[in-house]
XYZ file of C-alpha atoms in Angstrom:
591
model
C -13.237 -38.897 28.617
C -11.029 -38.013 25.721
C -7.582 -35.861 26.961
C -7.525 -32.473 25.722
C -4.463 -32.119 23.837
C -1.502 -29.758 24.874
C -1.937 -27.484 21.804
C -6.240 -26.887 22.805
C -4.012 -26.039 26.339
C -4.342 -22.371 26.346
C -2.220 -22.183 29.235
C 0.476 -24.167 28.352
C 3.560 -22.717 26.915
C 3.464 -21.630 23.142
C 6.472 -23.792 22.597
C 5.282 -26.893 23.562
C 1.861 -26.335 22.002
C 3.524 -25.505 18.683
C 5.565 -28.905 19.304
C 2.725 -31.038 20.173
C 0.696 -30.073 16.814
C 3.549 -30.470 14.953
C 4.031 -34.060 16.126
C 0.106 -34.386 14.842
C 0.332 -33.022 11.653
C 0.721 -35.404 8.414
C 2.917 -34.036 5.744
C 0.424 -32.785 3.758
C -1.033 -31.055 6.515
C 2.082 -28.776 7.176
C 2.691 -27.985 3.257
C -0.876 -26.524 3.515
C 0.505 -24.455 6.604
C 3.022 -23.069 4.302
C 0.118 -21.743 1.808
C -1.800 -18.302 1.263
C -4.374 -18.997 -1.089
C -7.105 -16.604 -2.899
C -10.143 -16.556 -1.235
C -11.809 -15.446 -3.734
C -12.608 -18.656 -5.384
C -14.400 -22.072 -3.854
C -12.995 -20.947 -0.173
C -14.348 -23.716 1.315
C -13.408 -26.389 -1.197
C -10.098 -24.970 -0.924
C -10.073 -25.241 2.732
C -11.199 -28.724 2.903
C -9.009 -29.757 0.132
C -5.503 -28.378 1.316
C -6.660 -27.006 4.860
C -4.148 -23.858 3.553
C -2.680 -21.846 5.997
C -3.772 -18.349 5.395
C -6.204 -17.105 2.574
C -6.535 -13.694 1.403
C -8.907 -11.263 -0.353
C -11.891 -12.855 1.790
C -13.993 -11.025 4.207
C -17.120 -10.954 6.105
C -19.626 -13.841 4.966
C -17.617 -15.484 2.976
C -15.090 -15.673 5.181
C -17.232 -17.341 7.995
C -18.101 -20.090 6.243
C -14.354 -20.904 5.311
C -13.797 -20.454 9.010
C -16.361 -23.011 9.623
C -14.863 -25.074 7.650
C -11.356 -24.611 9.292
C -12.579 -25.218 12.067
C -14.077 -28.572 11.568
C -11.175 -29.678 9.416
C -8.913 -32.862 11.300
C -7.316 -30.385 13.763
C -9.091 -27.532 13.626
C -6.135 -25.261 12.942
C -7.642 -21.462 11.916
C -6.775 -19.405 9.414
C -4.361 -16.677 9.425
C -6.699 -13.762 6.945
C -5.065 -11.035 5.048
C -5.713 -8.644 2.645
C -4.283 -5.402 1.251
C -6.079 -2.241 3.439
C -2.717 0.347 2.536
C -4.390 3.886 3.519
C -6.944 2.164 4.916
C -9.555 -0.561 4.948
C -9.396 -0.306 1.161
C -12.120 -2.678 -0.231
C -14.677 -2.889 2.216
C -17.338 -0.361 1.212
C -17.911 2.421 3.322
C -14.506 2.393 5.576
C -12.698 5.406 6.238
C -9.864 5.578 3.347
C -6.886 8.190 4.155
C -4.884 9.967 1.978
C -2.113 7.476 0.413
C 1.177 6.829 1.915
C 3.576 9.754 -0.381
C 0.573 12.423 1.021
C 0.848 10.807 4.477
C 4.620 11.175 4.329
C 3.788 15.227 3.766
C 2.357 15.822 7.159
C 5.810 14.234 8.674
C 3.708 13.378 11.826
C 4.374 10.350 13.314
C 1.353 10.765 15.651
C -0.935 11.547 12.570
C 0.419 8.448 10.653
C 0.380 5.674 13.524
C -3.494 7.052 14.381
C -4.328 6.491 11.107
C -3.213 2.668 10.649
C -4.531 2.556 14.198
C -8.258 3.244 12.481
C -7.572 1.056 9.514
C -6.604 -2.257 12.343
C -9.988 -1.082 13.595
C -12.079 -1.017 11.085
C -10.669 -4.804 9.314
C -10.288 -6.657 12.453
C -14.314 -6.692 12.786
C -14.658 -7.860 9.159
C -12.073 -10.692 10.138
C -8.998 -9.441 8.367
C -6.094 -10.804 10.741
C -3.425 -8.787 8.654
C -2.723 -5.815 6.347
C -0.154 -6.199 3.378
C 1.235 -2.530 4.514
C 3.253 -0.358 5.323
C 5.484 -0.041 2.175
C 8.734 0.754 2.913
C 10.338 1.202 -0.936
C 12.177 4.102 -1.782
C 10.850 6.218 -4.213
C 13.377 6.513 -7.731
C 11.880 6.645 -11.199
C 9.209 8.439 -10.437
C 7.775 7.016 -13.794
C 7.336 3.438 -11.473
C 3.416 3.459 -11.445
C 3.896 2.790 -7.273
C 5.219 5.804 -6.870
C 1.659 7.039 -4.760
C 2.375 4.076 -2.235
C 5.919 5.219 -0.595
C 6.767 7.524 1.822
C 8.979 9.749 -0.890
C 12.812 9.366 -0.981
C 14.561 9.464 2.396
C 15.264 6.448 3.914
C 15.291 7.945 7.058
C 11.835 9.252 7.007
C 10.565 6.398 5.684
C 12.060 3.535 8.570
C 10.353 6.021 11.056
C 6.760 6.886 9.484
C 6.699 3.150 8.468
C 7.408 2.412 12.521
C 4.503 4.577 13.209
C 1.846 2.828 11.113
C 3.169 -0.733 12.299
C 2.679 0.702 15.924
C -0.892 1.612 14.936
C -1.592 -1.493 12.777
C -0.256 -3.733 15.493
C -1.816 -2.299 18.194
C -1.530 -3.349 22.225
C 0.144 -6.764 21.273
C -0.211 -9.181 18.600
C -3.169 -10.881 20.868
C -5.192 -7.615 20.414
C -8.460 -8.110 19.171
C -8.665 -4.453 17.439
C -5.035 -5.432 16.169
C -3.786 -6.399 12.625
C -0.295 -7.935 11.289
C 1.939 -5.285 10.061
C 3.471 -6.275 6.992
C 6.798 -4.292 5.573
C 7.381 -4.605 1.507
C 8.462 -5.252 -0.767
C 11.627 -6.689 0.648
C 14.194 -5.100 -0.571
C 14.837 -3.013 -3.438
C 12.178 -3.498 -5.880
C 11.327 0.539 -6.309
C 14.999 0.337 -8.195
C 13.912 -0.050 -11.743
C 14.617 -0.338 -15.000
C 12.793 2.374 -17.203
C 10.555 3.008 -14.676
C 8.951 -0.459 -15.608
C 7.507 -2.141 -12.532
C 9.138 -5.554 -11.371
C 11.770 -5.315 -13.422
C 15.895 -5.950 -13.040
C 17.027 -3.828 -9.848
C 20.827 -3.507 -10.344
C 21.599 -2.628 -6.775
C 25.238 -3.421 -5.050
C 25.616 -4.846 -1.445
C 26.549 -1.248 -0.438
C 23.807 0.778 -2.165
C 21.061 -2.016 -0.154
C 23.176 -1.257 2.929
C 23.427 2.391 2.955
C 19.627 3.068 1.426
C 17.468 0.135 0.683
C 18.053 -2.030 3.765
C 17.279 0.921 6.749
C 14.124 1.242 6.877
C 13.444 -2.775 7.006
C 15.902 -2.784 9.583
C 13.746 0.124 11.660
C 10.797 -2.154 10.785
C 11.940 -5.267 12.210
C 13.632 -3.924 15.231
C 9.962 -2.030 15.575
C 7.926 -5.279 16.436
C 6.579 -5.845 12.539
C 5.511 -9.103 12.161
C 5.529 -10.133 8.975
C 7.802 -9.353 5.552
C 6.872 -9.382 1.365
C 9.494 -10.129 -1.115
C 9.384 -8.542 -3.895
C 8.939 -9.240 -7.710
C 11.892 -7.897 -9.075
C 16.035 -9.491 -8.834
C 19.247 -8.490 -8.126
C 21.839 -9.846 -9.846
C 19.568 -12.286 -11.944
C 18.431 -13.782 -8.600
C 14.920 -13.030 -7.314
C 14.323 -11.670 -4.010
C 12.117 -15.060 -4.104
C 15.257 -17.175 -4.176
C 18.039 -14.649 -2.333
C 19.610 -16.715 0.861
C 21.340 -13.523 1.538
C 18.727 -11.547 1.942
C 15.961 -13.464 3.507
C 17.601 -15.428 5.863
C 21.220 -13.640 6.426
C 20.192 -10.366 7.100
C 16.457 -10.266 7.947
C 16.540 -13.517 10.296
C 20.030 -14.415 11.365
C 21.506 -10.603 11.841
C 18.005 -8.971 12.254
C 17.067 -11.810 14.304
C 13.223 -11.516 12.429
C 10.807 -13.999 14.934
C 7.845 -13.349 12.625
C 6.914 -14.827 8.880
C 7.853 -13.896 5.323
C 5.624 -13.830 2.832
C 5.728 -14.286 -1.138
C 4.344 -11.776 -3.110
C 1.957 -13.127 -5.843
C 2.824 -15.689 -7.180
C 6.497 -14.717 -6.640
C 7.253 -19.121 -6.278
C 5.678 -20.186 -9.926
C 8.008 -17.081 -11.198
C 10.171 -18.892 -10.460
C 9.563 -21.208 -13.338
C 7.903 -19.841 -15.271
C 9.157 -15.826 -15.745
C 12.405 -15.830 -14.027
C 13.438 -18.850 -15.663
C 15.635 -19.952 -12.347
C 14.223 -23.581 -11.962
C 12.575 -25.901 -14.349
C 9.404 -26.588 -12.572
C 6.720 -26.112 -9.557
C 8.807 -29.221 -7.535
C 12.602 -27.626 -7.749
C 10.689 -23.917 -6.958
C 9.111 -25.150 -3.996
C 12.778 -26.185 -2.815
C 14.307 -23.174 -3.613
C 11.855 -21.133 -1.656
C 12.054 -22.748 1.737
C 15.610 -23.299 1.541
C 16.583 -19.609 0.627
C 13.626 -18.710 3.583
C 10.010 -18.348 2.436
C 7.567 -19.022 5.136
C 4.237 -18.279 3.371
C 3.747 -19.287 -0.490
C 0.954 -16.985 -1.537
C -1.472 -17.953 -4.459
C 0.376 -20.414 -5.827
C -1.919 -23.711 -5.491
C 0.802 -26.580 -7.370
C 3.035 -25.161 -4.592
C 0.933 -28.240 -2.328
C 2.056 -30.845 -4.165
C 5.440 -30.082 -5.673
C 6.818 -29.451 -1.884
C 5.366 -32.440 -0.660
C 7.020 -34.466 -4.131
C 10.199 -33.284 -3.436
C 10.267 -34.743 0.478
C 9.522 -37.721 -0.825
C 12.147 -37.918 -3.694
C 14.396 -36.290 -0.773
C 14.663 -33.055 -2.515
C 13.616 -30.910 0.530
C 13.882 -32.680 4.202
C 10.737 -32.623 6.183
C 12.266 -30.902 9.542
C 13.019 -27.863 6.662
C 9.560 -27.987 6.438
C 8.645 -28.171 10.547
C 11.553 -25.277 10.860
C 8.861 -22.952 8.456
C 5.614 -24.554 9.873
C 6.890 -23.879 13.292
C 7.193 -19.909 12.726
C 3.911 -19.768 10.924
C 2.207 -21.783 14.336
C 3.679 -19.852 16.494
C 2.600 -16.290 15.382
C -1.054 -18.209 15.114
C -0.578 -18.638 19.151
C 1.126 -15.833 20.523
C -2.381 -14.138 18.395
C -4.586 -15.844 20.191
C -6.072 -17.202 17.647
C -6.943 -20.505 18.633
C -8.818 -19.387 21.449
C -10.386 -16.637 19.512
C -9.889 -16.618 15.321
C -11.790 -13.097 15.442
C -14.480 -13.667 13.030
C -15.823 -11.145 10.930
C -18.795 -9.448 13.002
C -21.596 -7.039 11.018
C -22.759 -5.981 15.075
C -18.698 -4.678 15.359
C -19.108 -3.316 11.985
C -22.092 -1.331 12.187
C -20.122 0.230 15.574
C -16.747 1.045 14.352
C -16.484 1.396 11.083
C -16.607 4.819 9.823
C -17.074 6.718 13.400
C -17.412 10.516 13.623
C -13.573 9.281 15.328
C -12.288 7.792 12.619
C -13.264 10.948 10.271
C -12.228 13.475 12.179
C -8.730 11.525 12.174
C -9.158 11.038 8.363
C -9.703 15.118 8.188
C -6.940 15.425 10.908
C -4.656 13.807 8.109
C -5.423 15.366 5.127
C -5.148 18.674 6.087
C -1.473 17.799 7.311
C -1.077 16.224 4.250
C -1.809 19.255 2.291
C 1.524 21.479 0.549
C 1.307 24.589 -0.642
C 4.235 25.252 -3.497
C 3.322 28.754 -4.000
C 1.339 31.837 -3.214
C 1.261 35.564 -4.525
C -1.062 36.978 -2.153
C -4.281 35.071 -3.576
C -4.356 32.814 -1.076
C -6.459 32.564 1.637
C -9.560 34.142 -0.182
C -11.727 36.785 0.430
C -15.458 36.025 0.274
C -15.510 40.205 0.389
C -13.324 40.252 -2.710
C -15.059 36.834 -4.689
C -18.514 36.496 -6.109
C -17.778 33.736 -7.639
C -15.586 30.333 -7.889
C -14.887 28.396 -11.204
C -14.072 24.959 -10.220
C -12.546 23.509 -13.474
C -11.020 20.331 -14.192
C -10.758 16.019 -14.578
C -10.210 15.679 -10.831
C -12.436 18.393 -9.128
C -15.057 16.425 -8.569
C -13.695 12.433 -9.066
C -14.045 10.451 -6.378
C -11.132 7.931 -7.266
C -8.888 9.424 -8.540
C -9.006 11.365 -5.066
C -9.186 8.237 -3.220
C -6.030 6.641 -5.840
C -4.622 3.347 -5.697
C -6.131 0.133 -4.079
C -9.913 0.998 -3.232
C -12.441 -0.089 -4.672
C -12.782 0.423 -8.326
C -9.342 0.221 -9.071
C -7.196 -2.334 -11.093
C -7.414 -4.528 -8.034
C -10.943 -4.716 -7.194
C -12.307 -3.565 -9.925
C -15.645 -1.292 -11.353
C -17.414 -4.809 -11.190
C -16.509 -5.147 -7.326
C -18.418 -1.706 -6.647
C -16.537 1.761 -5.546
C -16.903 3.027 -1.887
C -20.170 4.591 -1.579
C -20.275 8.407 -3.172
C -21.324 10.396 -0.272
C -18.445 8.850 2.151
C -15.874 11.243 -0.427
C -16.165 14.903 0.031
C -14.243 16.138 -4.158
C -12.878 19.091 -3.964
C -16.000 20.857 -5.488
C -18.094 18.816 -2.737
C -15.684 21.016 0.113
C -15.925 24.456 -2.350
C -19.832 24.297 -2.421
C -20.376 23.019 1.457
C -17.729 25.666 2.307
C -18.294 28.972 0.544
C -20.338 31.786 1.731
C -24.039 32.110 0.699
C -22.882 34.981 -1.096
C -20.548 33.283 -3.490
C -21.587 31.075 -6.247
C -19.724 27.835 -7.327
C -19.935 26.770 -11.111
C -17.985 23.701 -12.449
C -16.714 22.100 -15.380
C -14.277 18.901 -16.083
C -12.915 20.482 -19.457
C -11.173 17.500 -20.236
C -10.371 13.779 -20.005
C -7.188 12.339 -19.103
C -7.726 9.229 -20.985
C -7.897 10.817 -24.039
C -6.733 14.157 -26.129
C -10.499 15.319 -27.113
C -10.547 18.938 -26.616
C -13.591 19.910 -27.594
C -15.149 20.799 -23.596
C -12.538 23.255 -23.345
C -15.254 26.431 -24.702
C -17.270 24.551 -21.869
C -14.875 25.049 -19.126
C -14.464 28.501 -20.171
C -17.473 29.243 -20.591
C -17.564 28.348 -17.022
C -14.654 30.574 -15.886
C -16.193 33.846 -18.110
C -17.559 35.956 -15.167
C -15.494 34.026 -12.241
C -13.176 36.201 -9.785
C -11.588 32.827 -9.405
C -10.714 29.500 -10.535
C -9.957 26.436 -9.033
C -8.238 24.086 -11.118
C -7.885 20.827 -10.934
C -5.383 18.150 -12.499
C -3.355 15.163 -12.113
C -3.806 11.470 -13.193
C -6.276 8.790 -12.850
C -6.262 4.834 -12.212
C -5.400 4.251 -15.816
C -1.421 5.307 -14.870
C -0.976 4.525 -11.587
C -0.370 1.434 -9.595
C 1.361 -2.073 -10.233
C 1.649 -2.652 -13.587
C 0.806 0.537 -14.802
C 3.874 2.524 -15.241
C 4.813 5.613 -17.341
C 6.947 7.014 -20.007
C 6.214 10.097 -19.447
C 5.485 12.143 -16.537
C 3.514 15.215 -18.939
C 0.070 15.409 -18.177
C -2.015 12.928 -19.527
C -5.119 13.689 -22.135
C -6.400 17.210 -22.796
C -4.946 18.656 -19.526
C -2.090 20.362 -20.643
C -4.588 22.251 -23.697
C -6.888 22.867 -20.425
C -4.055 24.760 -18.950
C -2.739 26.835 -21.711
C -6.728 28.163 -21.904
C -7.642 28.835 -18.622
C -4.146 30.859 -17.555
C -4.236 31.891 -20.620
C -8.352 33.708 -19.513
C -5.666 36.367 -16.662
C -8.056 35.418 -14.127
C -6.389 34.655 -10.820
C -6.407 31.143 -11.198
C -5.169 28.137 -7.931
C -4.078 25.025 -9.627
C -5.168 21.938 -7.211
C -2.719 18.824 -8.111
C -4.455 15.723 -7.545
C -1.951 13.062 -8.457
C -0.072 9.768 -7.800
C 3.331 11.665 -8.216
C 5.249 14.309 -9.349
C 4.008 15.245 -12.495
C 5.646 17.733 -14.960
C 3.376 21.194 -15.596
C 3.521 23.098 -18.782
C 5.001 25.886 -18.752
C 1.540 27.850 -18.776
C 0.990 26.695 -15.296
C 3.513 29.210 -13.912
C 1.569 31.872 -14.574
C -1.137 30.506 -12.116
C -0.790 32.024 -8.664
C -1.015 29.575 -6.025
C -0.199 25.726 -6.516
C -1.346 22.726 -3.654
C 0.073 19.807 -3.661
C -3.032 17.234 -2.059
C -1.655 13.913 -3.957
C -4.417 11.615 -3.115
C -5.933 13.237 -0.147
C -8.293 10.650 0.611
C -12.705 10.666 1.831
C -11.965 13.850 3.475
C -9.367 15.863 1.050
C -11.917 18.154 -0.202
C -12.901 19.492 3.229
C -9.713 19.759 3.668
C -8.461 21.775 0.798
C -11.881 23.829 0.927
C -10.537 24.927 4.569
C -7.123 25.936 2.957
C -8.756 27.878 0.104
C -10.489 29.908 2.705
C -7.923 30.327 5.158
C -9.574 28.257 8.261
C -6.554 25.976 7.624
C -2.799 27.603 7.192
C -1.028 24.428 5.463
C 1.768 22.618 6.833
C 2.582 20.139 4.726
C 5.957 19.505 3.152
C 6.888 17.429 0.086
C 9.686 14.025 1.203
C 10.406 13.665 -2.461
C 12.183 15.473 -5.706
C 10.161 17.061 -8.663
C 11.135 16.941 -11.886
C 11.237 20.031 -14.419
C 11.681 17.196 -17.053
C 11.306 13.338 -17.551
C 14.765 13.273 -18.954
C 16.004 14.214 -15.341
C 14.606 10.735 -13.611
C 16.081 10.070 -11.245
C 16.176 12.832 -9.398
C 15.847 12.191 -6.142
C 17.975 14.505 -4.319
C 21.289 11.655 -2.358
C 22.780 11.396 -5.366
C 26.355 10.717 -5.287
C 28.649 13.368 -5.255
C 31.415 13.884 -7.650
C 29.294 14.228 -10.812
C 30.253 16.142 -13.706
C 28.376 19.697 -13.590
C 24.795 20.204 -11.665
C 22.851 20.350 -14.725
C 22.244 19.043 -18.448
C 23.052 21.510 -21.404
C 20.224 22.181 -22.242
C 18.006 22.137 -18.529
C 19.484 22.765 -15.111
């Protein structure tokens, strides 16, 4: 009778199980555990070849086959599955998509934020995901940056509190909670301090500035029990985050006592020699990555051979690899993955995803995130005084603009991957049509596009407004101007929107301006003629219902901004915690 290995004994102490398993592993198996590879391409082949510790971007049936392959390897070490569930289970069709972080922040409600994260975790767990790459704890600095909508705004204290709430929601009752997922604090740290608003540029940050503003939200996350951190793409003082021993080891692991795992962002280790040129090749990059404190190496297949070669040539000691693998295995044992790998379950998905309870949580979040910026005695609308409402603008009936980045149909999972089922999202137009009394007529025209300057559709919009008592004008931005690598040189309205706002507000009719945007934008002077302005940001699947409730007085909006709005792009940066003692509080040509 074969004796059960200690690492397979669920009653043995985790420390003993880890030590037993580590002793049985070859160098190749150890290095494999340090790798997180893209599960979208030949996942079974990947598992058989390198036995990676983690896969990402793989769910459901494809994941089940990869898990089977992992179970059939020599030691049967379970996979750790990561996915971008940024504001909901973003890439699973029909999952509950919440307002973006910037929108949720406007609720100033940690209970609501925690509830949204809890729903996300429950839905993710049914598809086989163990880990979400959220929350984003970056501080907004330059609004031209494409990832502003992923942040909680510009205040370090609020970011820390909201992030801690999200971590509690994701991780649930503990690491072995089958309805929980690992949270991930990112991007550690200083990633959002850009040059000219351009993504992943040099971050010119002193240690004093880091300690005062950028590190506190991450320290809050570490002390709140967040079990994973992710590095940023940027460099500071010429040193990429992935190669910053002081940041990754001295501060995170030694000062803060972080016991979880640190994952690099996408291909950051290969960037050390392909883009940032601080090392000559993969082998040297592997040495730097290990010695600086990285645990999981995301999407760098060449790390497998490079790290082994570094050990064989004496550039790395195998004990240094052991230290990293020990952390990874400890986390897997603490999560109970050896006993329950948490396989995807279609039956659980049918019971859990997009339930009435989850939709109710989503609607609550959308309601609390709406911010009434202006109201000159127009809202709420009175059905007795309103016979016709014209709903105008490119974002009045755009599900994708309303959901925002990190959802099906965006740059991460493009249109070829499909979009969320149309019936899942209530657009502003949908919400108004559903809520308006039978006596009120609702018309609609887009009027223009955001991605081109064509103004030929404006007359159609004006015609729809001709005998309207109230106009709802929905403007903002769209996916082409949002997200990683999609930074903008301007904050002005794109496409034909400025001309549309000019034309509609010139009609001298009551206008409610609805902003569906990923970040603050500079509005044309004609927007000041609107009697009411509502900031929605990206309000998620239930945004249209919440907006209609606000419009007709069912909802008294309570949202408040966590981010500053500029009057001109040239004011960047415009966050509130500016250094004191500047000569004057205004420009010569602008306050």
